[in-house]
Short mmCIF file of C-alpha atoms and ligand atoms in Angstrom, two decimals:
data_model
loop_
_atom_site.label_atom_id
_atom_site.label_comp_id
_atom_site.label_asym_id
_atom_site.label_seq_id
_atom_site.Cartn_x
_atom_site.Cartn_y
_atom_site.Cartn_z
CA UNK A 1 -2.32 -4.00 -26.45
CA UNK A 2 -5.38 -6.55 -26.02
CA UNK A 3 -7.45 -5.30 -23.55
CA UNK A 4 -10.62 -6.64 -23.25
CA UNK A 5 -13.17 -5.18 -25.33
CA UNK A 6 -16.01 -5.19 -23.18
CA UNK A 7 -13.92 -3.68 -20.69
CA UNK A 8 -13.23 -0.95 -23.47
CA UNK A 9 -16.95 -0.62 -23.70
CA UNK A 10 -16.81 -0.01 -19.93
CA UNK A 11 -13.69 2.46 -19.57
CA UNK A 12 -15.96 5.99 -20.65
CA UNK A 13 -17.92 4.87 -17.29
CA UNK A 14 -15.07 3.83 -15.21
CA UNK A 15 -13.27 6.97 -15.93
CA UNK A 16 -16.11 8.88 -14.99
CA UNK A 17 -16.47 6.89 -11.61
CA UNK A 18 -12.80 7.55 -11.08
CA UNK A 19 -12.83 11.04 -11.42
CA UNK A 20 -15.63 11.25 -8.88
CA UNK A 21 -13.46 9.44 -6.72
CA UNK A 22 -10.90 11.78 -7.02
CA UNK A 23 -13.05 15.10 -6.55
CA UNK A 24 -14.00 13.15 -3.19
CA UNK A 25 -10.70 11.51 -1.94
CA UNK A 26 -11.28 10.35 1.86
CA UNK A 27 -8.22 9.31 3.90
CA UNK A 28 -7.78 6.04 5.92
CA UNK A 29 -10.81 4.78 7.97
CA UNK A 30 -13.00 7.98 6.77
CA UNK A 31 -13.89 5.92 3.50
CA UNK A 32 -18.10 6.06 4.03
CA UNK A 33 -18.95 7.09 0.71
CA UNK A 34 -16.23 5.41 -1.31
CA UNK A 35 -17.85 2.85 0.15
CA UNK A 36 -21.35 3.86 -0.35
CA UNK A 37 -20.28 4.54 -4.35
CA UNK A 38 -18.61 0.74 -4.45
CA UNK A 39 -21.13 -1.09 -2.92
CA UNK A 40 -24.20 0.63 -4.87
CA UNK A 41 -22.19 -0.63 -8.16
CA UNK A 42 -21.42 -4.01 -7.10
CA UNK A 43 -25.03 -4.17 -6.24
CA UNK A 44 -26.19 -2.81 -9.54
CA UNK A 45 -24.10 -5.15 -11.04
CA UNK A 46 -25.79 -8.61 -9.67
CA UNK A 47 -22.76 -8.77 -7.15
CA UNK A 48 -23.27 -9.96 -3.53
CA UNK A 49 -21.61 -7.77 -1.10
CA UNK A 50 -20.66 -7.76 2.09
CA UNK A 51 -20.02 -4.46 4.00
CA UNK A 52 -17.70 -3.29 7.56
CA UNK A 53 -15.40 -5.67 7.27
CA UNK A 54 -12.44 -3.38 8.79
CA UNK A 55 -14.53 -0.82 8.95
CA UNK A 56 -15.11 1.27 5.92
CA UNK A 57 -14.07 -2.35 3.67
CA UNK A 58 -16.40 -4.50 1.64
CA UNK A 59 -15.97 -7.41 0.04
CA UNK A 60 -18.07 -8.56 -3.43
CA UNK A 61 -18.56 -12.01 -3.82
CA UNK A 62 -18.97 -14.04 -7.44
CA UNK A 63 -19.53 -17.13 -8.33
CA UNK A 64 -18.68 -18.25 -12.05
CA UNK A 65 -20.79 -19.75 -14.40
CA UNK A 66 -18.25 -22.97 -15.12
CA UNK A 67 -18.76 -24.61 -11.68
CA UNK A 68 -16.50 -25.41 -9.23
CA UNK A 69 -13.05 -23.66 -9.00
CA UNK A 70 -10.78 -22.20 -6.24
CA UNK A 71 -11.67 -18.74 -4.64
CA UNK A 72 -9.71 -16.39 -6.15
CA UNK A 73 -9.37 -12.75 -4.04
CA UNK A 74 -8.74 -9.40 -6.06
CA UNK A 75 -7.89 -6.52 -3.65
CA UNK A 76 -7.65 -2.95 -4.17
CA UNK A 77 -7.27 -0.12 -1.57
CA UNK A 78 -9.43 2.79 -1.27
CA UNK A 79 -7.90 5.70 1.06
CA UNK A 80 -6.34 9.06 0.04
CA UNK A 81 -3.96 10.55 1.66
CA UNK A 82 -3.62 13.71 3.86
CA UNK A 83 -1.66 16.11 0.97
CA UNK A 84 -2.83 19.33 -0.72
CA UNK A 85 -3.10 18.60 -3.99
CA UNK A 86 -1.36 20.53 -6.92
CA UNK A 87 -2.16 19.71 -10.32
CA UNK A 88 -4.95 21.61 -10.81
CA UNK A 89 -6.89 19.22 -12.57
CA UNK A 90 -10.68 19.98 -13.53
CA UNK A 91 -11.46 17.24 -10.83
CA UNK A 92 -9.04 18.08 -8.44
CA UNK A 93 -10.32 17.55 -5.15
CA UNK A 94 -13.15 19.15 -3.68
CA UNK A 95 -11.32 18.78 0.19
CA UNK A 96 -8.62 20.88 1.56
CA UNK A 97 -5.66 18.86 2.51
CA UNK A 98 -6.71 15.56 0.99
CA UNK A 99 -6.07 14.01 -1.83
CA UNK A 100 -5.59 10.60 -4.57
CA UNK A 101 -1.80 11.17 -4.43
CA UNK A 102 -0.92 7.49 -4.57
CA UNK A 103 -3.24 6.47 -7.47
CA UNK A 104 -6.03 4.67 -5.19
CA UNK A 105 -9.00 6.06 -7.00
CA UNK A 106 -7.83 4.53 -9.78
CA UNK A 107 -6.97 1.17 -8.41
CA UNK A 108 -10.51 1.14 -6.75
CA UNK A 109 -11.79 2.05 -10.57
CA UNK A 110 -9.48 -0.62 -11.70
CA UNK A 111 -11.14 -3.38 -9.85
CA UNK A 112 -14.78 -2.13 -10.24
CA UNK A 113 -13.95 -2.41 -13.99
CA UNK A 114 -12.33 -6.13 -13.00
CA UNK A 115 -16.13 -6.81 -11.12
CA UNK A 116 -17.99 -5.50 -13.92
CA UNK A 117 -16.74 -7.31 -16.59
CA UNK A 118 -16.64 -10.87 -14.09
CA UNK A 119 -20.04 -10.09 -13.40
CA UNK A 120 -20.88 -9.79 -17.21
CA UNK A 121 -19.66 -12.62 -18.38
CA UNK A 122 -19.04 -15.08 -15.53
CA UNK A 123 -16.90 -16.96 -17.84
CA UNK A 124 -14.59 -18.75 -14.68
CA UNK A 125 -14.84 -21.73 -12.18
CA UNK A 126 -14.87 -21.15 -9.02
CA UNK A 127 -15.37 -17.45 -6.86
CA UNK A 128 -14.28 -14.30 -7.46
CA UNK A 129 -13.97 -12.02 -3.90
CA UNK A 130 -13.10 -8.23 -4.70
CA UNK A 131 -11.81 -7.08 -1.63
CA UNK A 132 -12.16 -2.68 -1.19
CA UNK A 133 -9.66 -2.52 1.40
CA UNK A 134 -9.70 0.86 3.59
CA UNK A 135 -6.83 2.73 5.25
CA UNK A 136 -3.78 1.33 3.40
CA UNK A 137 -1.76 4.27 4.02
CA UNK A 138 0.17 3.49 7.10
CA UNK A 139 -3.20 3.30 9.11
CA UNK A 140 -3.66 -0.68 9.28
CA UNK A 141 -6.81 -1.28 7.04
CA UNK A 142 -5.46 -4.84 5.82
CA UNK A 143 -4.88 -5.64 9.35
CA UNK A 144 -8.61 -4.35 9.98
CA UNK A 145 -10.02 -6.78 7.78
CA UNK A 146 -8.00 -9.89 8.80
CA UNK A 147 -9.23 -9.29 12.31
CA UNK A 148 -12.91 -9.06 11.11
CA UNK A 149 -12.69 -12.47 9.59
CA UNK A 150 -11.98 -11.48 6.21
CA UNK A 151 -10.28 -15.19 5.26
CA UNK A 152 -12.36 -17.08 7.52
CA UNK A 153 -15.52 -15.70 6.30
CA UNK A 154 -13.97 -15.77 2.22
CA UNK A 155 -11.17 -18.44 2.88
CA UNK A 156 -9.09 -17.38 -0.66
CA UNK A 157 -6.96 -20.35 -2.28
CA UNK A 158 -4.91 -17.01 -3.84
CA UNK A 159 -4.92 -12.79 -3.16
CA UNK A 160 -3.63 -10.73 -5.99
CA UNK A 161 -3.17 -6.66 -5.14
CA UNK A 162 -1.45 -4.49 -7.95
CA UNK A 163 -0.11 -0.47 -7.60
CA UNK A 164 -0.12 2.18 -10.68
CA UNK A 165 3.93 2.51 -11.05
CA UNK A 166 4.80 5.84 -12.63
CA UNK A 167 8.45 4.70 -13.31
CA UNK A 168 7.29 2.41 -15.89
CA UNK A 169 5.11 3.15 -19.39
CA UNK A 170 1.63 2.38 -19.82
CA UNK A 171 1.62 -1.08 -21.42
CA UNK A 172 4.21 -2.14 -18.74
CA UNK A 173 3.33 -4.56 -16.17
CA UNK A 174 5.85 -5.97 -13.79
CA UNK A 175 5.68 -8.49 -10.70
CA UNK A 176 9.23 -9.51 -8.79
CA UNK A 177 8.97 -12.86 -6.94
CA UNK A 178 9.98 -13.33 -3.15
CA UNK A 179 10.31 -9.89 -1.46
CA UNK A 180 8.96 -7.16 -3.15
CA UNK A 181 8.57 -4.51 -1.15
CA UNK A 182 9.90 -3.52 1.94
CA UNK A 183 8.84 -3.88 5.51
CA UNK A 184 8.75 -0.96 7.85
CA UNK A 185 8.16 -0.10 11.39
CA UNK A 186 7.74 3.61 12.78
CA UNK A 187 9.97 4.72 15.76
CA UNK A 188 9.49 7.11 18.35
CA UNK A 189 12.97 8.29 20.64
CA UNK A 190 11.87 10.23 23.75
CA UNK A 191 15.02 12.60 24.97
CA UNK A 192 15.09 13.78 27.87
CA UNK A 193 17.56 16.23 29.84
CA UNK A 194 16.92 18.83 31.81
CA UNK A 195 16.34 22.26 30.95
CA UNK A 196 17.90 25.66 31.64
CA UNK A 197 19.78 29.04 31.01
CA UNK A 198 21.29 29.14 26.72
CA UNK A 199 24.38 30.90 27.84
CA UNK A 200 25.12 28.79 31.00
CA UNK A 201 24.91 24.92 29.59
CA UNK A 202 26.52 24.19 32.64
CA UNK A 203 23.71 24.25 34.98
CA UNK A 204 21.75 21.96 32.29
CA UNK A 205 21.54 18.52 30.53
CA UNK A 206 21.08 19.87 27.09
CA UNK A 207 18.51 17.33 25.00
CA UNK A 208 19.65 18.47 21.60
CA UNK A 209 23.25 18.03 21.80
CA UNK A 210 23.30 14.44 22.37
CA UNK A 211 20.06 14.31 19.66
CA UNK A 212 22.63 15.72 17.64
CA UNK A 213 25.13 12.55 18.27
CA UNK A 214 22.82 9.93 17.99
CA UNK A 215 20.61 11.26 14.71
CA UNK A 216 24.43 10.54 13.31
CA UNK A 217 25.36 7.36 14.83
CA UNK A 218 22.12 5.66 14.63
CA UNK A 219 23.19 5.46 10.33
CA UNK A 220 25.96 3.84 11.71
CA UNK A 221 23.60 1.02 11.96
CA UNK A 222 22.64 0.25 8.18
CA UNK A 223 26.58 0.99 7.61
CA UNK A 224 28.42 -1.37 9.97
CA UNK A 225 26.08 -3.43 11.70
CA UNK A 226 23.60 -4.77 8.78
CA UNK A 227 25.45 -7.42 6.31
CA UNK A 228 25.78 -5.37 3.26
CA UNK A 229 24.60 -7.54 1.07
CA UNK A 230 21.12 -7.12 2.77
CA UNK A 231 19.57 -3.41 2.86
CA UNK A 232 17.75 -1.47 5.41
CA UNK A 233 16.97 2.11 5.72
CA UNK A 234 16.52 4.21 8.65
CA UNK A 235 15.19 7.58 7.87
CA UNK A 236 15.20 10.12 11.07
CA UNK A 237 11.98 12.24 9.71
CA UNK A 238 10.76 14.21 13.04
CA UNK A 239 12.84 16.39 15.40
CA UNK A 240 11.29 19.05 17.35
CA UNK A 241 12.11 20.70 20.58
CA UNK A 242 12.94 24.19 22.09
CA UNK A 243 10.81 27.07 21.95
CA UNK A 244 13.59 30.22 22.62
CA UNK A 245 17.13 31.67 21.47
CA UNK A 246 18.34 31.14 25.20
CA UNK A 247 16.73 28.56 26.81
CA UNK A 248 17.96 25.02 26.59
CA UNK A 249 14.92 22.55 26.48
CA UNK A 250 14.20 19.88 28.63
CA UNK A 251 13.24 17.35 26.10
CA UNK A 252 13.06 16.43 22.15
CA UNK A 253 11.19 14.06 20.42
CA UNK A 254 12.58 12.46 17.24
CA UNK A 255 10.70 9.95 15.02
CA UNK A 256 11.27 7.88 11.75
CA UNK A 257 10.92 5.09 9.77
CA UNK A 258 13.07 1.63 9.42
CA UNK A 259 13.15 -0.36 6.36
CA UNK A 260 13.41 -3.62 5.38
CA UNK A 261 13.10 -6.99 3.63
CA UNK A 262 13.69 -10.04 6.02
CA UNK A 263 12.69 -10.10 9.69
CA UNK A 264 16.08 -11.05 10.44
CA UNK A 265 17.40 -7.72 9.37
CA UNK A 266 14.24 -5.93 10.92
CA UNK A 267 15.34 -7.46 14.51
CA UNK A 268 18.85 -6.92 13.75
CA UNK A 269 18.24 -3.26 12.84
CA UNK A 270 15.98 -3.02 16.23
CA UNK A 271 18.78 -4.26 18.80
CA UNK A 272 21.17 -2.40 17.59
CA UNK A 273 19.27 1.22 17.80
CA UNK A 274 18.49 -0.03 21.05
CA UNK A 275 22.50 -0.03 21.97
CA UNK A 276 22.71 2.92 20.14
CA UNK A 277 20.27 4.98 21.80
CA UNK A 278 21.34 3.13 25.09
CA UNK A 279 25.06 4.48 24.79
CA UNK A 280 24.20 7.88 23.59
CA UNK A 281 22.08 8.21 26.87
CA UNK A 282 24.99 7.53 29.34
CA UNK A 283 27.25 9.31 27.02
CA UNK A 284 25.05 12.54 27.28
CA UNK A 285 23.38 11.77 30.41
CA UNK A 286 19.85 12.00 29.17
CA UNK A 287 17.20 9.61 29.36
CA UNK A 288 16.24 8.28 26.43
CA UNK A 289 13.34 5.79 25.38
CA UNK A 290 13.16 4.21 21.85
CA UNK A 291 10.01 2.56 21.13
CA UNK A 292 8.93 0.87 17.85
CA UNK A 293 5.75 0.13 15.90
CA UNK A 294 5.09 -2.52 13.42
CA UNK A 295 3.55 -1.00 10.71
CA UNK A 296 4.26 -2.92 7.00
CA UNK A 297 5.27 -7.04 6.88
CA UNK A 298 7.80 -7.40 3.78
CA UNK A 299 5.30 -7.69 0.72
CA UNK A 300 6.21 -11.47 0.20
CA UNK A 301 5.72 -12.65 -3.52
CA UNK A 302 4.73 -16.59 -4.18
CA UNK A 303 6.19 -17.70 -7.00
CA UNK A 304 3.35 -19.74 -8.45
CA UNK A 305 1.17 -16.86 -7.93
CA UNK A 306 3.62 -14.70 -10.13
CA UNK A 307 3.85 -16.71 -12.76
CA UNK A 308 0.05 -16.43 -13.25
CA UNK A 309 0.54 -12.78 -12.85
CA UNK A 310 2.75 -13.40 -15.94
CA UNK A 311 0.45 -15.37 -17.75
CA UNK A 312 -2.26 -13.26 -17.59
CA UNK A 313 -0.76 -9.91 -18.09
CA UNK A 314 1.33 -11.15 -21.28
CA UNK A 315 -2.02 -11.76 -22.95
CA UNK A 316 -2.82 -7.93 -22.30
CA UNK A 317 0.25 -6.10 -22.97
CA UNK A 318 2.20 -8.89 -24.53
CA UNK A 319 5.90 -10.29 -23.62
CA UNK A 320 7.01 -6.76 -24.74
CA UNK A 321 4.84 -5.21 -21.99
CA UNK A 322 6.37 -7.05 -19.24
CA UNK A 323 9.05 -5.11 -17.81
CA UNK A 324 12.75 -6.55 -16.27
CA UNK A 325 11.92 -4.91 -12.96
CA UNK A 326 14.38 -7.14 -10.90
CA UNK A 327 14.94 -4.99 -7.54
CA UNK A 328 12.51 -4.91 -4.71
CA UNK A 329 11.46 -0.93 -3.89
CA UNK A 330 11.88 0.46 0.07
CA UNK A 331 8.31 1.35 -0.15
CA UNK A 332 6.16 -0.35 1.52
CA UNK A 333 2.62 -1.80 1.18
CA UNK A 334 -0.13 -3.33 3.41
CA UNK A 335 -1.42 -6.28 0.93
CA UNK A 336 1.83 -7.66 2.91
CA UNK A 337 -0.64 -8.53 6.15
CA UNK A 338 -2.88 -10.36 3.47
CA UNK A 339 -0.15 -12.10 1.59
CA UNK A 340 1.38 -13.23 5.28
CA UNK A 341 -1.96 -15.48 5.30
CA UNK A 342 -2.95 -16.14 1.98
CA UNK A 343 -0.37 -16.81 -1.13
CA UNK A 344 -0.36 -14.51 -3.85
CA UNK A 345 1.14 -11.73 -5.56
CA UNK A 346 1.32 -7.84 -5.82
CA UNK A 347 2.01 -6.28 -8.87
CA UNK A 348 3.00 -3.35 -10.67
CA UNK A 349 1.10 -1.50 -13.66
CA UNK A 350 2.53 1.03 -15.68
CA UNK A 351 1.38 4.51 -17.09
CA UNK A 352 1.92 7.78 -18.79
CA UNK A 353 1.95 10.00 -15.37
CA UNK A 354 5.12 10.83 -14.37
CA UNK A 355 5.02 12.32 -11.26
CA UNK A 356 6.31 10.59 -8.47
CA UNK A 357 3.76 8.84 -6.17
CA UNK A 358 2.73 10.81 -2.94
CA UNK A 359 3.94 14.29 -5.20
CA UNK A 360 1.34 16.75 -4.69
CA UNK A 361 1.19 17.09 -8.43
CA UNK A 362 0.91 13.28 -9.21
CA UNK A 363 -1.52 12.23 -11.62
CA UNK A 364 -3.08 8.69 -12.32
CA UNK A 365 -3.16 7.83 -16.22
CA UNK A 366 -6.62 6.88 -17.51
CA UNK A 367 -5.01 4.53 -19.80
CA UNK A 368 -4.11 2.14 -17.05
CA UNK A 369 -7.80 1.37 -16.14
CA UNK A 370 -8.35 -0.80 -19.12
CA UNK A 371 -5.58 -2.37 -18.55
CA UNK A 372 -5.94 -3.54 -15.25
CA UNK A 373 -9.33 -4.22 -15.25
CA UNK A 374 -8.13 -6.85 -17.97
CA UNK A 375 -5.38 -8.13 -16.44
CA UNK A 376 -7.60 -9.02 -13.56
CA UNK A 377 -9.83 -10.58 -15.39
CA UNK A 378 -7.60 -13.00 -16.96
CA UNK A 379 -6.08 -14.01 -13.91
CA UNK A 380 -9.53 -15.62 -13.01
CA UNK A 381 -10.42 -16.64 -15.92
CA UNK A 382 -7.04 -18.22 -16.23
CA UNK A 383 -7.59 -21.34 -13.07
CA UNK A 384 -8.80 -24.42 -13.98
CA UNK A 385 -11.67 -26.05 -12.54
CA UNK A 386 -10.95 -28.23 -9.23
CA UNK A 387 -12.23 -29.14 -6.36
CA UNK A 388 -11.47 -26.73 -3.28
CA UNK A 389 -8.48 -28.21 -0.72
CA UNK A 390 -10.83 -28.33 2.19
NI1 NI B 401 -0.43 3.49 -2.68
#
């Protein structure tokens, strides 16, 4: 592995600062003293920053020592999420319910190690923006920040994000051009019937009956109505209803998540749970309302912007390092809003914890601070000097 030794010199500190983040985890929009901690540092560190952009967000902005250059942006997200954690960990965190499940302490840490090492050395053309993006967790915070200017006011020529991946080693690194990750909007089905007497059905429109029908035929969707070369998911994830052994209830509320990785799919996917939910209504004779939220774009990969990604990472972990990931993943990821605007890429870096992200007993690897924290840094001190496009 060549990591960068300065960043080395750095990682005793970084892990420290990580592990405060994760005694302290703070879920989407709630991230005031992530922020605080961030800012402080990039401040400490000769870095000009900019706060509220999205709310709890900040940007840092650096300018290289080699002159002019394009404006590179390095993101990282910030938010925990809402789990109890498990691992009992001497840091574990300090807050009931919350915690750094998905690794975003340490991709925070990451890119403070990326900023402190840029800041160092300065050994790049152009500008550096780190980008501490809130409320990545389903909660919009990349949205946030594109609607408080975030390009206009730092108009990037490129955006690189990256996520921990436990399924590969530390020393891995992997990027997959085009789609990468999946899109995904939420759902919401209203059902409605009418309510009465358990042992005389009769005299009712029973709700969960015909929930029954359609939780079944709406995976009739992916199966016969989406091309199979293509993929899409729909996951029913919410039912609740009733409140007694003998009373029927007058409504249910079901909710879930679709899947996806072109927009033709996605509206595909949409019209046809529409007819589905249509049809079970005037099968059953319920009313039934299906509404849908866009939550995730499909993470979009440029292919230039990969290649970099290559580049850059091969000089850290090697061509051995760089792992044959091929297939997109059904997760999904907010960078997607940024990379809708700005080309880039989002990438994956591997390490030694093995539990599954989102697991209440999932644990970032250490190891994979250094690691990212160089591969960053080679990205921008990979471009060549030019003149900006505008
Ligand atoms: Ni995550």
């Amino acid at each position: 592995m060549q990591t960068l030794p300065l960043i080395e010199e750095f990682v005793p500190s970084l892990i420290a600062i990580r592990r405060d983040l994760h005694e302290h985890p703070e879920t989407g929009f709630e991230e005031d003293r992530t922020s605080d901690l961030v800012a402080s540092l990039l401040i400490s560190w000769d870095i000009e920053v900019h706060r509220n952009i999205g709310g709890t967000g900040l940007v840092g902005v650096l300018k290289g020592k080699k002159g002019a250059g394009p404006m590179i942006g390095l993101r990282a997200d910030m938010d925990a999420l809402p789990i109890q954690e498990e691992t009992s960990l001497p840091y574990s965190s300090k807050y009931d319910g919350k915690f750094h499940g998905c690794g975003h302490d340490g991709h925070t840490t990451v890119l403070l190690g990326a900023a402190r090492y840029l800041a160092a050395t300065r050994d790049f053309y152009g500008t550096v923006i780190f980008i501490f993006q809130p409320a990545e967790e389903g909660l919009g915070g990349a949205k946030a920040m594109l609607r408080d200017g975030l390009f206009e006011r730092f108009p990037c020529d490129r955006i690189y994000g990256f996520h921990n991946w436990p399924e590969l080693e530390l020393g891995q690194v992997a990027v997959i051009p085009g789609a990468c990750m999946a899109g995904a909007d939420f759902f919401d089905i209203e059902v409605k019937g009418r309510g009465g007497h358990g042992g005389m059905p009769q005299q009712s429109t029973d709700p969960i009956v015909a929930a029954a029908h359609l939780v079944s035929a709406l995976q009739s969707v992916v199966s016969r109505a989406v091309d199979p070369v293509d993929a899409a998911v729909i996951s029913i994830t919410r039912i609740s209803s009733g409140h007694a052994y003998n009373v029927i209830p007058s409504a249910l509320h079901m909710a879930g998540s679709v899947r996806f990785f072109s927009d033709a799919v996605r509206d595909s996917v949409v019209s046809n749970m529409r007819r589905i939910v249509e049809g079970c209504a005037a099968t059953f004779n319920i009313g039934a309302d299906l509404e849908f939220q866009k939550i995730f774009s499909v993470t979009m990969n440029d292919p230039d912007a990969c290649r970099e990604v290559l580049e850059a990472a091969s000089r850290v972990v090697g061509d051995s390092g760089i792992a044959k990931l091929t297939r997109p993943t059904t997760s999904s990821e907010d960078f997607s809003e940024m990379l809708s605007v700005i080309p880039g890429a989002y990438f994956f870096i591997g390490h030694g914890g093995k539990k599954p992200l989102h697991h209440p007993e999932y644990l970032f690897d250490d190891g994979a601070i250094a690691v990212g924290a160089s591969i960053l840094s080679r990205l921008v001190e990979g471009f060549p000097g030019r003149h900006r496009k505008n």
